[in-house]
PDB file of C-alpha atoms and ligand atoms in Angstrom:
ATOM      1  CA  MET D   1     157.402 -63.196  24.022  1.00  0.00           C
ATOM      2  CA  LYS D   2     153.819 -63.157  24.721  1.00  0.00           C
ATOM      3  CA  ILE D   3     152.195 -59.940  26.171  1.00  0.00           C
ATOM      4  CA  TYR D   4     148.596 -60.101  27.889  1.00  0.00           C
ATOM      5  CA  LEU D   5     145.873 -57.558  26.809  1.00  0.00           C
ATOM      6  CA  ASN D   6     142.573 -58.199  27.951  1.00  0.00           C
ATOM      7  CA  GLY D   7     142.242 -61.527  28.186  1.00  0.00           C
ATOM      8  CA  LYS D   8     144.401 -62.622  25.654  1.00  0.00           C
ATOM      9  CA  PHE D   9     147.643 -63.469  24.683  1.00  0.00           C
ATOM     10  CA  VAL D  10     149.149 -61.821  21.429  1.00  0.00           C
ATOM     11  CA  PRO D  11     152.671 -61.564  19.988  1.00  0.00           C
ATOM     12  CA  LYS D  12     154.128 -58.880  20.928  1.00  0.00           C
ATOM     13  CA  GLU D  13     154.370 -56.939  17.829  1.00  0.00           C
ATOM     14  CA  GLU D  14     150.449 -56.662  17.878  1.00  0.00           C
ATOM     15  CA  ALA D  15     150.412 -56.613  21.869  1.00  0.00           C
ATOM     16  CA  LYS D  16     149.249 -52.413  21.105  1.00  0.00           C
ATOM     17  CA  VAL D  17     146.684 -49.967  22.811  1.00  0.00           C
ATOM     18  CA  SER D  18     144.468 -47.305  21.043  1.00  0.00           C
ATOM     19  CA  VAL D  19     146.451 -44.035  20.894  1.00  0.00           C
ATOM     20  CA  PHE D  20     143.045 -43.240  22.310  1.00  0.00           C
ATOM     21  CA  ASP D  21     143.590 -44.776  25.479  1.00  0.00           C
ATOM     22  CA  HIS D  22     143.564 -42.168  28.439  1.00  0.00           C
ATOM     23  CA  GLY D  23     146.595 -44.197  29.766  1.00  0.00           C
ATOM     24  CA  LEU D  24     148.733 -42.581  27.361  1.00  0.00           C
ATOM     25  CA  LEU D  25     146.954 -39.397  26.903  1.00  0.00           C
ATOM     26  CA  TYR D  26     146.880 -38.254  30.555  1.00  0.00           C
ATOM     27  CA  GLY D  27     148.589 -41.143  32.201  1.00  0.00           C
ATOM     28  CA  ASP D  28     145.606 -42.054  33.395  1.00  0.00           C
ATOM     29  CA  GLY D  29     146.071 -45.579  34.861  1.00  0.00           C
ATOM     30  CA  VAL D  30     148.130 -47.458  37.937  1.00  0.00           C
ATOM     31  CA  PHE D  31     150.669 -50.312  37.242  1.00  0.00           C
ATOM     32  CA  GLU D  32     152.641 -52.615  39.313  1.00  0.00           C
ATOM     33  CA  GLY D  33     156.064 -54.216  39.097  1.00  0.00           C
ATOM     34  CA  ILE D  34     156.991 -57.793  40.273  1.00  0.00           C
ATOM     35  CA  ARG D  35     159.340 -60.080  39.967  1.00  0.00           C
ATOM     36  CA  ALA D  36     159.318 -64.093  40.190  1.00  0.00           C
ATOM     37  CA  TYR D  37     161.797 -65.864  41.764  1.00  0.00           C
ATOM     38  CA  ASP D  38     162.454 -69.869  40.757  1.00  0.00           C
ATOM     39  CA  GLY D  39     159.120 -69.397  40.293  1.00  0.00           C
ATOM     40  CA  ASN D  40     157.800 -67.994  43.176  1.00  0.00           C
ATOM     41  CA  VAL D  41     155.514 -64.951  42.299  1.00  0.00           C
ATOM     42  CA  PHE D  42     158.270 -62.548  45.126  1.00  0.00           C
ATOM     43  CA  MET D  43     154.440 -60.686  47.302  1.00  0.00           C
ATOM     44  CA  LEU D  44     152.259 -61.426  44.666  1.00  0.00           C
ATOM     45  CA  LYS D  45     149.051 -60.637  46.589  1.00  0.00           C
ATOM     46  CA  GLU D  46     150.734 -57.748  48.302  1.00  0.00           C
ATOM     47  CA  HIS D  47     151.392 -56.756  45.013  1.00  0.00           C
ATOM     48  CA  ILE D  48     147.685 -56.401  43.845  1.00  0.00           C
ATOM     49  CA  ASP D  49     145.860 -55.312  46.901  1.00  0.00           C
ATOM     50  CA  ARG D  50     148.744 -51.565  46.843  1.00  0.00           C
ATOM     51  CA  LEU D  51     147.439 -52.050  42.740  1.00  0.00           C
ATOM     52  CA  TYR D  52     143.153 -52.901  43.418  1.00  0.00           C
ATOM     53  CA  ASP D  53     144.216 -49.520  45.899  1.00  0.00           C
ATOM     54  CA  SER D  54     145.987 -47.872  43.593  1.00  0.00           C
ATOM     55  CA  ALA D  55     142.483 -47.867  41.654  1.00  0.00           C
ATOM     56  CA  LYS D  56     140.545 -47.339  43.690  1.00  0.00           C
ATOM     57  CA  SER D  57     141.890 -43.892  44.586  1.00  0.00           C
ATOM     58  CA  ILE D  58     141.380 -42.316  40.703  1.00  0.00           C
ATOM     59  CA  CYS D  59     138.761 -44.218  40.487  1.00  0.00           C
ATOM     60  CA  LEU D  60     138.668 -47.020  38.328  1.00  0.00           C
ATOM     61  CA  ASP D  61     136.963 -49.950  38.261  1.00  0.00           C
ATOM     62  CA  ILE D  62     138.555 -52.627  37.772  1.00  0.00           C
ATOM     63  CA  PRO D  63     137.059 -55.512  36.091  1.00  0.00           C
ATOM     64  CA  LEU D  64     138.383 -58.840  37.122  1.00  0.00           C
ATOM     65  CA  THR D  65     138.303 -59.503  40.590  1.00  0.00           C
ATOM     66  CA  LYS D  66     141.754 -60.385  42.802  1.00  0.00           C
ATOM     67  CA  GLU D  67     142.091 -63.493  42.281  1.00  0.00           C
ATOM     68  CA  GLU D  68     141.041 -63.537  38.215  1.00  0.00           C
ATOM     69  CA  MET D  69     143.696 -60.842  38.413  1.00  0.00           C
ATOM     70  CA  ILE D  70     146.833 -63.067  40.241  1.00  0.00           C
ATOM     71  CA  ASP D  71     145.901 -65.309  37.821  1.00  0.00           C
ATOM     72  CA  VAL D  72     146.967 -63.375  34.956  1.00  0.00           C
ATOM     73  CA  VAL D  73     149.697 -63.102  36.466  1.00  0.00           C
ATOM     74  CA  LEU D  74     150.802 -66.309  36.880  1.00  0.00           C
ATOM     75  CA  GLU D  75     149.604 -67.557  33.669  1.00  0.00           C
ATOM     76  CA  THR D  76     151.176 -64.953  32.120  1.00  0.00           C
ATOM     77  CA  LEU D  77     155.515 -66.861  33.665  1.00  0.00           C
ATOM     78  CA  ARG D  78     153.602 -69.566  32.495  1.00  0.00           C
ATOM     79  CA  VAL D  79     152.634 -69.160  29.099  1.00  0.00           C
ATOM     80  CA  ASN D  80     156.416 -66.952  28.648  1.00  0.00           C
ATOM     81  CA  ASN D  81     157.641 -70.184  30.612  1.00  0.00           C
ATOM     82  CA  LEU D  82     159.728 -67.992  32.561  1.00  0.00           C
ATOM     83  CA  LYS D  83     159.799 -68.671  36.631  1.00  0.00           C
ATOM     84  CA  ASP D  84     162.407 -65.622  36.765  1.00  0.00           C
ATOM     85  CA  ALA D  85     161.074 -62.566  35.628  1.00  0.00           C
ATOM     86  CA  TYR D  86     160.172 -58.796  36.132  1.00  0.00           C
ATOM     87  CA  ILE D  87     156.705 -58.330  35.561  1.00  0.00           C
ATOM     88  CA  ARG D  88     154.882 -55.482  34.638  1.00  0.00           C
ATOM     89  CA  LEU D  89     151.120 -55.215  35.190  1.00  0.00           C
ATOM     90  CA  VAL D  90     149.084 -52.037  34.320  1.00  0.00           C
ATOM     91  CA  VAL D  91     145.138 -51.639  34.048  1.00  0.00           C
ATOM     92  CA  THR D  92     144.588 -47.880  32.178  1.00  0.00           C
ATOM     93  CA  ARG D  93     141.516 -45.887  32.186  1.00  0.00           C
ATOM     94  CA  GLY D  94     141.284 -47.973  28.187  1.00  0.00           C
ATOM     95  CA  GLU D  95     140.247 -46.090  25.270  1.00  0.00           C
ATOM     96  CA  GLY D  96     138.142 -42.356  25.175  1.00  0.00           C
ATOM     97  CA  ASP D  97     138.264 -39.526  23.780  1.00  0.00           C
ATOM     98  CA  LEU D  98     140.754 -36.470  23.607  1.00  0.00           C
ATOM     99  CA  GLY D  99     138.494 -35.194  26.076  1.00  0.00           C
ATOM    100  CA  LEU D 100     140.266 -35.358  30.072  1.00  0.00           C
ATOM    101  CA  ASP D 101     136.790 -36.732  31.141  1.00  0.00           C
ATOM    102  CA  PRO D 102     137.303 -40.655  32.345  1.00  0.00           C
ATOM    103  CA  ARG D 103     133.211 -41.288  32.026  1.00  0.00           C
ATOM    104  CA  LYS D 104     134.021 -41.092  27.888  1.00  0.00           C
ATOM    105  CA  CYS D 105     136.217 -44.396  28.241  1.00  0.00           C
ATOM    106  CA  LYS D 106     134.289 -47.816  27.802  1.00  0.00           C
ATOM    107  CA  GLU D 107     136.583 -49.904  29.995  1.00  0.00           C
ATOM    108  CA  PRO D 108     140.018 -51.077  31.731  1.00  0.00           C
ATOM    109  CA  SER D 109     142.867 -52.129  29.374  1.00  0.00           C
ATOM    110  CA  ILE D 110     144.938 -54.703  31.269  1.00  0.00           C
ATOM    111  CA  ILE D 111     148.410 -55.940  30.140  1.00  0.00           C
ATOM    112  CA  CYS D 112     150.864 -57.677  31.650  1.00  0.00           C
ATOM    113  CA  ILE D 113     154.386 -58.155  30.545  1.00  0.00           C
ATOM    114  CA  ALA D 114     157.028 -60.460  32.027  1.00  0.00           C
ATOM    115  CA  ILE D 115     160.174 -60.324  30.725  1.00  0.00           C
ATOM    116  CA  PRO D 116     163.949 -61.567  32.731  1.00  0.00           C
ATOM    117  CA  MET D 117     165.690 -58.778  34.292  1.00  0.00           C
ATOM    118  CA  PRO D 118     168.501 -58.854  36.849  1.00  0.00           C
ATOM    119  CA  PRO D 119     168.559 -56.514  39.048  1.00  0.00           C
ATOM    120  CA  LEU D 120     168.687 -53.624  37.953  1.00  0.00           C
ATOM    121  CA  LEU D 121     171.066 -50.909  39.317  1.00  0.00           C
ATOM    122  CA  GLY D 122     173.497 -54.083  39.571  1.00  0.00           C
ATOM    123  CA  GLU D 123     174.982 -56.156  42.313  1.00  0.00           C
ATOM    124  CA  GLU D 124     177.806 -52.923  43.283  1.00  0.00           C
ATOM    125  CA  GLY D 125     177.179 -50.241  45.476  1.00  0.00           C
ATOM    126  CA  ILE D 126     175.276 -47.299  43.666  1.00  0.00           C
ATOM    127  CA  ARG D 127     176.229 -43.388  43.847  1.00  0.00           C
ATOM    128  CA  ALA D 128     173.440 -41.081  44.138  1.00  0.00           C
ATOM    129  CA  ILE D 129     172.489 -37.357  43.941  1.00  0.00           C
ATOM    130  CA  THR D 130     169.227 -35.839  46.103  1.00  0.00           C
ATOM    131  CA  VAL D 131     167.694 -33.161  42.800  1.00  0.00           C
ATOM    132  CA  SER D 132     166.101 -30.184  42.697  1.00  0.00           C
ATOM    133  CA  VAL D 133     163.310 -32.376  40.901  1.00  0.00           C
ATOM    134  CA  ARG D 134     160.551 -32.639  44.607  1.00  0.00           C
ATOM    135  CA  ARG D 135     158.456 -35.838  45.464  1.00  0.00           C
ATOM    136  CA  PRO D 136     154.422 -33.829  44.467  1.00  0.00           C
ATOM    137  CA  PRO D 137     153.502 -33.007  48.991  1.00  0.00           C
ATOM    138  CA  ILE D 138     150.358 -35.750  49.695  1.00  0.00           C
ATOM    139  CA  ASP D 139     147.988 -32.780  48.757  1.00  0.00           C
ATOM    140  CA  VAL D 140     148.537 -32.510  44.846  1.00  0.00           C
ATOM    141  CA  LEU D 141     149.592 -36.117  43.701  1.00  0.00           C
ATOM    142  CA  ASN D 142     149.518 -38.848  46.417  1.00  0.00           C
ATOM    143  CA  PRO D 143     153.325 -41.068  44.950  1.00  0.00           C
ATOM    144  CA  ALA D 144     151.258 -43.058  47.705  1.00  0.00           C
ATOM    145  CA  VAL D 145     149.016 -44.094  44.215  1.00  0.00           C
ATOM    146  CA  LYS D 146     151.374 -45.676  41.932  1.00  0.00           C
ATOM    147  CA  SER D 147     149.800 -44.416  38.824  1.00  0.00           C
ATOM    148  CA  LEU D 148     151.328 -44.393  34.775  1.00  0.00           C
ATOM    149  CA  ASN D 149     152.501 -40.250  35.635  1.00  0.00           C
ATOM    150  CA  TYR D 150     155.419 -41.099  36.270  1.00  0.00           C
ATOM    151  CA  LEU D 151     156.543 -37.929  34.643  1.00  0.00           C
ATOM    152  CA  ASN D 152     158.196 -36.345  38.672  1.00  0.00           C
ATOM    153  CA  SER D 153     160.524 -39.557  38.661  1.00  0.00           C
ATOM    154  CA  VAL D 154     161.942 -39.980  35.229  1.00  0.00           C
ATOM    155  CA  LEU D 155     162.784 -35.856  35.409  1.00  0.00           C
ATOM    156  CA  ALA D 156     164.718 -36.975  38.325  1.00  0.00           C
ATOM    157  CA  LYS D 157     166.560 -39.641  36.615  1.00  0.00           C
ATOM    158  CA  ILE D 158     167.100 -37.217  33.405  1.00  0.00           C
ATOM    159  CA  LEU D 159     169.350 -35.065  36.103  1.00  0.00           C
ATOM    160  CA  ALA D 160     170.949 -38.392  37.958  1.00  0.00           C
ATOM    161  CA  ASN D 161     172.013 -39.030  34.184  1.00  0.00           C
ATOM    162  CA  TYR D 162     172.978 -34.868  33.626  1.00  0.00           C
ATOM    163  CA  ALA D 163     175.448 -35.543  36.770  1.00  0.00           C
ATOM    164  CA  ASN D 164     176.875 -39.250  35.675  1.00  0.00           C
ATOM    165  CA  VAL D 165     174.761 -40.960  38.790  1.00  0.00           C
ATOM    166  CA  ASP D 166     173.006 -44.328  39.658  1.00  0.00           C
ATOM    167  CA  GLU D 167     169.976 -42.228  41.028  1.00  0.00           C
ATOM    168  CA  ALA D 168     168.011 -39.613  42.023  1.00  0.00           C
ATOM    169  CA  LEU D 169     167.295 -39.189  45.556  1.00  0.00           C
ATOM    170  CA  LEU D 170     164.234 -36.932  46.053  1.00  0.00           C
ATOM    171  CA  LEU D 171     163.282 -34.403  48.049  1.00  0.00           C
ATOM    172  CA  ASP D 172     159.923 -33.480  49.488  1.00  0.00           C
ATOM    173  CA  LYS D 173     158.195 -29.607  49.317  1.00  0.00           C
ATOM    174  CA  GLU D 174     159.742 -29.278  53.687  1.00  0.00           C
ATOM    175  CA  GLY D 175     163.395 -30.601  52.352  1.00  0.00           C
ATOM    176  CA  TYR D 176     163.259 -34.302  53.764  1.00  0.00           C
ATOM    177  CA  VAL D 177     164.586 -37.260  51.490  1.00  0.00           C
ATOM    178  CA  VAL D 178     161.785 -38.770  51.203  1.00  0.00           C
ATOM    179  CA  GLU D 179     162.599 -41.607  48.284  1.00  0.00           C
ATOM    180  CA  GLY D 180     164.613 -43.030  44.938  1.00  0.00           C
ATOM    181  CA  THR D 181     163.090 -42.419  41.165  1.00  0.00           C
ATOM    182  CA  GLY D 182     161.276 -45.969  41.890  1.00  0.00           C
ATOM    183  CA  ASP D 183     162.886 -46.932  45.358  1.00  0.00           C
ATOM    184  CA  ASN D 184     162.929 -46.407  49.039  1.00  0.00           C
ATOM    185  CA  ILE D 185     165.259 -45.419  51.292  1.00  0.00           C
ATOM    186  CA  PHE D 186     167.030 -46.198  53.865  1.00  0.00           C
ATOM    187  CA  VAL D 187     169.681 -44.937  56.407  1.00  0.00           C
ATOM    188  CA  VAL D 188     172.146 -47.139  59.742  1.00  0.00           C
ATOM    189  CA  LYS D 189     173.069 -44.375  62.124  1.00  0.00           C
ATOM    190  CA  ASN D 190     174.398 -46.329  65.662  1.00  0.00           C
ATOM    191  CA  GLY D 191     172.926 -49.438  64.569  1.00  0.00           C
ATOM    192  CA  VAL D 192     169.776 -48.209  63.560  1.00  0.00           C
ATOM    193  CA  LEU D 193     167.763 -48.249  60.850  1.00  0.00           C
ATOM    194  CA  LYS D 194     165.215 -45.216  59.644  1.00  0.00           C
ATOM    195  CA  THR D 195     163.120 -45.424  56.828  1.00  0.00           C
ATOM    196  CA  SER D 196     160.290 -42.266  55.039  1.00  0.00           C
ATOM    197  CA  PRO D 197     157.400 -42.497  56.906  1.00  0.00           C
ATOM    198  CA  PRO D 198     154.068 -43.558  55.188  1.00  0.00           C
ATOM    199  CA  TYR D 199     152.910 -39.940  55.720  1.00  0.00           C
ATOM    200  CA  LEU D 200     155.411 -38.596  53.826  1.00  0.00           C
ATOM    201  CA  SER D 201     155.407 -37.968  50.025  1.00  0.00           C
ATOM    202  CA  ILE D 202     156.200 -42.262  49.104  1.00  0.00           C
ATOM    203  CA  LEU D 203     155.161 -45.204  48.006  1.00  0.00           C
ATOM    204  CA  LYS D 204     155.503 -47.033  50.655  1.00  0.00           C
ATOM    205  CA  GLY D 205     157.074 -50.087  48.524  1.00  0.00           C
ATOM    206  CA  ILE D 206     156.764 -53.690  49.009  1.00  0.00           C
ATOM    207  CA  THR D 207     160.683 -54.510  49.287  1.00  0.00           C
ATOM    208  CA  ARG D 208     160.590 -51.204  51.929  1.00  0.00           C
ATOM    209  CA  ASP D 209     158.138 -53.294  54.122  1.00  0.00           C
ATOM    210  CA  VAL D 210     159.887 -56.463  54.014  1.00  0.00           C
ATOM    211  CA  VAL D 211     162.903 -55.227  54.633  1.00  0.00           C
ATOM    212  CA  ILE D 212     161.280 -53.461  58.108  1.00  0.00           C
ATOM    213  CA  LYS D 213     159.744 -56.574  58.671  1.00  0.00           C
ATOM    214  CA  LEU D 214     163.428 -59.051  58.472  1.00  0.00           C
ATOM    215  CA  ALA D 215     165.286 -56.536  59.981  1.00  0.00           C
ATOM    216  CA  LYS D 216     162.960 -56.851  62.975  1.00  0.00           C
ATOM    217  CA  GLU D 217     163.405 -59.704  63.181  1.00  0.00           C
ATOM    218  CA  GLU D 218     167.160 -60.087  63.215  1.00  0.00           C
ATOM    219  CA  GLY D 219     166.690 -58.187  66.145  1.00  0.00           C
ATOM    220  CA  ILE D 220     167.356 -54.966  64.611  1.00  0.00           C
ATOM    221  CA  GLU D 221     166.218 -51.212  65.406  1.00  0.00           C
ATOM    222  CA  VAL D 222     163.799 -50.083  62.728  1.00  0.00           C
ATOM    223  CA  ARG D 223     162.277 -46.254  62.894  1.00  0.00           C
ATOM    224  CA  GLU D 224     159.819 -44.839  60.389  1.00  0.00           C
ATOM    225  CA  GLU D 225     161.072 -41.186  60.679  1.00  0.00           C
ATOM    226  CA  PRO D 226     161.653 -38.357  58.406  1.00  0.00           C
ATOM    227  CA  ILE D 227     165.101 -38.379  56.493  1.00  0.00           C
ATOM    228  CA  THR D 228     167.387 -35.110  56.701  1.00  0.00           C
ATOM    229  CA  LEU D 229     169.801 -34.652  53.904  1.00  0.00           C
ATOM    230  CA  HIS D 230     172.586 -35.214  57.566  1.00  0.00           C
ATOM    231  CA  ASP D 231     171.105 -37.978  57.901  1.00  0.00           C
ATOM    232  CA  LEU D 232     172.467 -39.203  54.351  1.00  0.00           C
ATOM    233  CA  TYR D 233     175.452 -37.380  54.947  1.00  0.00           C
ATOM    234  CA  THR D 234     176.259 -38.557  58.332  1.00  0.00           C
ATOM    235  CA  ALA D 235     174.815 -42.986  57.780  1.00  0.00           C
ATOM    236  CA  ASP D 236     176.643 -45.480  58.684  1.00  0.00           C
ATOM    237  CA  GLU D 237     175.476 -47.036  55.932  1.00  0.00           C
ATOM    238  CA  LEU D 238     172.595 -45.567  52.824  1.00  0.00           C
ATOM    239  CA  PHE D 239     170.916 -48.728  51.196  1.00  0.00           C
ATOM    240  CA  ILE D 240     167.644 -48.258  48.471  1.00  0.00           C
ATOM    241  CA  THR D 241     165.150 -50.988  47.778  1.00  0.00           C
ATOM    242  CA  GLY D 242     163.036 -52.114  45.195  1.00  0.00           C
ATOM    243  CA  THR D 243     161.481 -54.425  43.005  1.00  0.00           C
ATOM    244  CA  ALA D 244     163.574 -53.503  39.947  1.00  0.00           C
ATOM    245  CA  ALA D 245     166.576 -52.307  42.190  1.00  0.00           C
ATOM    246  CA  GLU D 246     165.887 -54.875  45.113  1.00  0.00           C
ATOM    247  CA  ILE D 247     168.451 -53.564  47.986  1.00  0.00           C
ATOM    248  CA  VAL D 248     171.036 -52.039  46.765  1.00  0.00           C
ATOM    249  CA  PRO D 249     173.764 -49.706  49.056  1.00  0.00           C
ATOM    250  CA  ILE D 250     174.506 -46.463  47.907  1.00  0.00           C
ATOM    251  CA  PHE D 251     178.579 -45.449  48.405  1.00  0.00           C
ATOM    252  CA  GLU D 252     178.147 -42.313  47.461  1.00  0.00           C
ATOM    253  CA  ILE D 253     175.562 -39.450  47.922  1.00  0.00           C
ATOM    254  CA  ASP D 254     176.415 -35.766  46.753  1.00  0.00           C
ATOM    255  CA  GLY D 255     179.563 -36.343  47.043  1.00  0.00           C
ATOM    256  CA  ARG D 256     180.383 -37.824  50.271  1.00  0.00           C
ATOM    257  CA  ILE D 257     182.282 -41.353  50.727  1.00  0.00           C
ATOM    258  CA  ILE D 258     179.237 -43.909  52.560  1.00  0.00           C
ATOM    259  CA  ASN D 259     181.253 -46.573  54.807  1.00  0.00           C
ATOM    260  CA  ASN D 260     184.535 -46.355  52.845  1.00  0.00           C
ATOM    261  CA  LYS D 261     182.896 -47.746  49.325  1.00  0.00           C
ATOM    262  CA  LYS D 262     182.120 -51.046  51.267  1.00  0.00           C
ATOM    263  CA  VAL D 263     179.330 -53.202  52.080  1.00  0.00           C
ATOM    264  CA  GLY D 264     177.736 -52.161  55.681  1.00  0.00           C
ATOM    265  CA  GLU D 265     176.937 -54.808  58.087  1.00  0.00           C
ATOM    266  CA  ILE D 266     173.086 -54.529  58.446  1.00  0.00           C
ATOM    267  CA  THR D 267     173.035 -54.114  54.916  1.00  0.00           C
ATOM    268  CA  LYS D 268     175.183 -57.590  54.363  1.00  0.00           C
ATOM    269  CA  ARG D 269     172.409 -58.890  56.380  1.00  0.00           C
ATOM    270  CA  LEU D 270     169.761 -58.044  54.978  1.00  0.00           C
ATOM    271  CA  ARG D 271     170.588 -58.234  51.997  1.00  0.00           C
ATOM    272  CA  GLU D 272     171.486 -62.449  52.695  1.00  0.00           C
ATOM    273  CA  ARG D 273     167.479 -62.353  54.090  1.00  0.00           C
ATOM    274  CA  PHE D 274     166.392 -61.405  51.840  1.00  0.00           C
ATOM    275  CA  LYS D 275     167.501 -63.773  49.530  1.00  0.00           C
ATOM    276  CA  GLU D 276     166.544 -66.547  51.527  1.00  0.00           C
ATOM    277  CA  ILE D 277     162.377 -65.553  52.126  1.00  0.00           C
ATOM    278  CA  ARG D 278     162.547 -63.963  47.934  1.00  0.00           C
ATOM    279  CA  THR D 279     161.704 -67.542  47.082  1.00  0.00           C
ATOM    280  CA  LYS D 280     159.208 -68.428  49.936  1.00  0.00           C
ATOM    281  CA  TRP D 281     157.091 -65.954  50.253  1.00  0.00           C
ATOM    282  CA  GLY D 282     154.589 -65.671  47.696  1.00  0.00           C
ATOM    283  CA  ILE D 283     152.270 -67.178  45.067  1.00  0.00           C
ATOM    284  CA  LYS D 284     154.048 -70.568  43.465  1.00  0.00           C
ATOM    285  CA  ILE D 285     153.724 -70.898  40.318  1.00  0.00           C
TER     286      ILE D 285
HETATM  287  N1  PMP U 301     159.257 -45.542  45.281  1.00  0.00           N
HETATM  288  C1  PMP U 301     158.464 -45.815  44.007  1.00  0.00           C
HETATM  289  C2  PMP U 301     158.445 -44.395  43.403  1.00  0.00           C
HETATM  290  C3  PMP U 301     158.733 -46.588  42.960  1.00  0.00           C
HETATM  291  O1  PMP U 301     158.240 -46.151  41.790  1.00  0.00           O
HETATM  292  C4  PMP U 301     158.680 -47.639  43.033  1.00  0.00           C
HETATM  293  C5  PMP U 301     159.086 -49.029  42.353  1.00  0.00           C
HETATM  294  N2  PMP U 301     157.662 -49.633  42.406  1.00  0.00           N
HETATM  295  C6  PMP U 301     159.431 -47.813  44.814  1.00  0.00           C
HETATM  296  C7  PMP U 301     159.182 -46.639  45.712  1.00  0.00           C
HETATM  297  C8  PMP U 301     159.583 -49.297  45.833  1.00  0.00           C
HETATM  298  O2  PMP U 301     158.353 -50.555  46.240  1.00  0.00           O
HETATM  299  P1  PMP U 301     158.112 -51.790  45.998  1.00  0.00           P
HETATM  300  O3  PMP U 301     159.986 -51.668  46.971  1.00  0.00           O
HETATM  301  O4  PMP U 301     157.251 -52.082  46.514  1.00  0.00           O
HETATM  302  O5  PMP U 301     159.052 -52.038  44.198  1.00  0.00           O
END
């Protein structure tokens, strides 16, 4: 396995960053998780745009153009001879000192890792719980910024692990159910598809946007509206979306069974459509 690290491809064992890197010391950096399907890097441009928006939001100047960054991703896949892969693209503030002043950091570190990876949560329906860990308010640490600080999601995942379920769903401070640890939530009720709006505490998922588009193409009504616990518990169908997870139905939430533990019609249709377009929407390796 060859890793892209600051302009070079190096073996995994040699892919190392400084212990003074602010990405390690403070979670000071941004990242993307991207997938390639059969030689097509799915929604690559959109991921790169989100990476640069995250970076801009935290005042991190990425020393490559977007076109050069796209080439980094494509080259990493080529060098590793991968057509289907999960790609992790990371930009950290770089090496500084123990102080948190980012002006001490000389230049950002850029890392690209590509590995084969099946859908993260499997293809079956999953069990989930809502957890006590709240998603940070948008005026505290906006989840729209895909920063390296994922402690909030990690803590929620630990609670799911303790409860012996597959995934945790997080509420915001107001009590709306906003998103999973690394995925967005969709509720189907009476044929209408509902998902959390971007003005709440969510990462605006690229899979989320694709699913909204596909649903509209299928003639399904989509509403971006706040989701309550009651919406979850009384849903006809429930699923999460994300690059790593793809589209995964939730069969059980806080002990309530959804759709008799069967994949619902709308979920099924969207999954089929997603499988059709995932090798087409994006950039060829
Ligand atoms: N929310 C969070 C917190 C995430 O980490 C992710 C994964 N990037 C998502 C939602 C889904 O986003 P995407 O569909 O772009 O992978």
